[in-house]
XYZ file of C-alpha atoms in Angstrom:
89
model
C 1.304 -13.555 22.125
C 0.432 -14.505 18.580
C -1.876 -17.484 19.278
C -4.069 -15.445 21.652
C -4.097 -12.501 19.238
C -5.494 -14.771 16.491
C -7.828 -16.677 18.835
C -9.486 -13.436 19.962
C -9.751 -12.145 16.382
C -7.943 -8.929 17.269
C -6.587 -8.626 13.739
C -10.161 -8.306 12.451
C -10.383 -4.749 13.806
C -7.265 -2.786 14.769
C -5.281 0.154 13.417
C -3.910 -1.401 10.203
C -7.314 -2.791 9.164
C -8.911 0.596 9.857
C -6.261 2.349 7.771
C -6.716 -0.104 4.911
C -10.451 0.518 5.114
C -9.683 4.190 4.479
C -7.599 3.322 1.426
C -4.097 3.404 2.954
C -1.362 0.883 2.284
C 0.202 -0.500 5.442
C 3.704 -1.903 5.892
C 5.272 -3.608 8.866
C 8.809 -4.795 9.452
C 10.447 -6.064 12.633
C 9.149 -7.870 15.700
C 5.398 -8.401 15.481
C 4.300 -10.601 18.382
C 5.937 -13.255 20.508
C 5.144 -16.741 19.182
C 4.785 -15.595 15.557
C 7.149 -18.361 14.574
C 8.733 -20.699 12.061
C 5.748 -22.981 12.738
C 2.909 -20.527 11.979
C 4.456 -17.815 9.755
C 2.095 -18.649 6.876
C -0.902 -17.519 8.958
C -0.144 -13.812 8.508
C -1.937 -11.111 10.466
C -4.674 -9.225 8.650
C -4.362 -5.543 7.905
C -0.911 -5.371 6.357
C -0.373 -4.656 2.672
C 3.137 -5.973 3.252
C 4.505 -7.563 6.430
C 8.103 -8.632 6.970
C 8.311 -9.932 10.530
C 10.906 -11.585 12.701
C 9.911 -15.106 13.661
C 10.429 -17.147 16.833
C 12.646 -18.768 18.014
C 14.893 -16.100 16.460
C 12.818 -13.182 17.731
C 15.275 -12.083 20.389
C 18.384 -13.168 18.511
C 19.727 -9.835 17.305
C 22.521 -11.410 15.237
C 21.566 -13.704 12.327
C 17.861 -12.708 12.333
C 15.154 -14.670 10.548
C 12.234 -12.909 8.826
C 9.107 -14.105 7.025
C 7.702 -11.760 4.397
C 3.984 -12.048 3.661
C 3.812 -15.621 4.923
C 6.681 -16.885 2.786
C 9.263 -19.373 4.064
C 11.442 -17.629 6.667
C 14.745 -16.231 5.428
C 17.879 -16.048 7.551
C 20.196 -13.038 7.294
C 23.548 -14.494 8.378
C 26.224 -12.299 9.942
C 23.856 -9.322 10.207
C 22.139 -7.544 13.074
C 18.354 -7.362 13.007
C 18.417 -3.565 13.380
C 20.586 -3.265 10.265
C 18.350 -5.621 8.296
C 15.245 -3.615 9.287
C 16.976 -0.333 8.383
C 17.822 -1.710 4.941
C 14.249 -2.786 4.304
C-alpha cells in the first residue's frame, strides 16, 4: 500500500520518474495505491506531471467517487460512477 511505497522510497526511481528524466510529461488518473487517502493526499507520489487519484476510504466505492488532483483537497463527484469520471478526465 501507499505507506510502504513511500517508506521504501519506491517513487524515487520507477517508470514515471524515468520517463520524466527523459523529458516526457506523465499523467495518472484513477486508483493509485490502497491507503492513498483523505488523510495523506497532500503527500503526492513523485514522477507525475499531473496526478488525479481516487482516495481511500472511497477507493472501492464506484458510485460517488472522491479524487485528489495534485495533492489538492479531495473532490467528490456525486451521482457519478468512477469509470465515467475517469473517462471524462
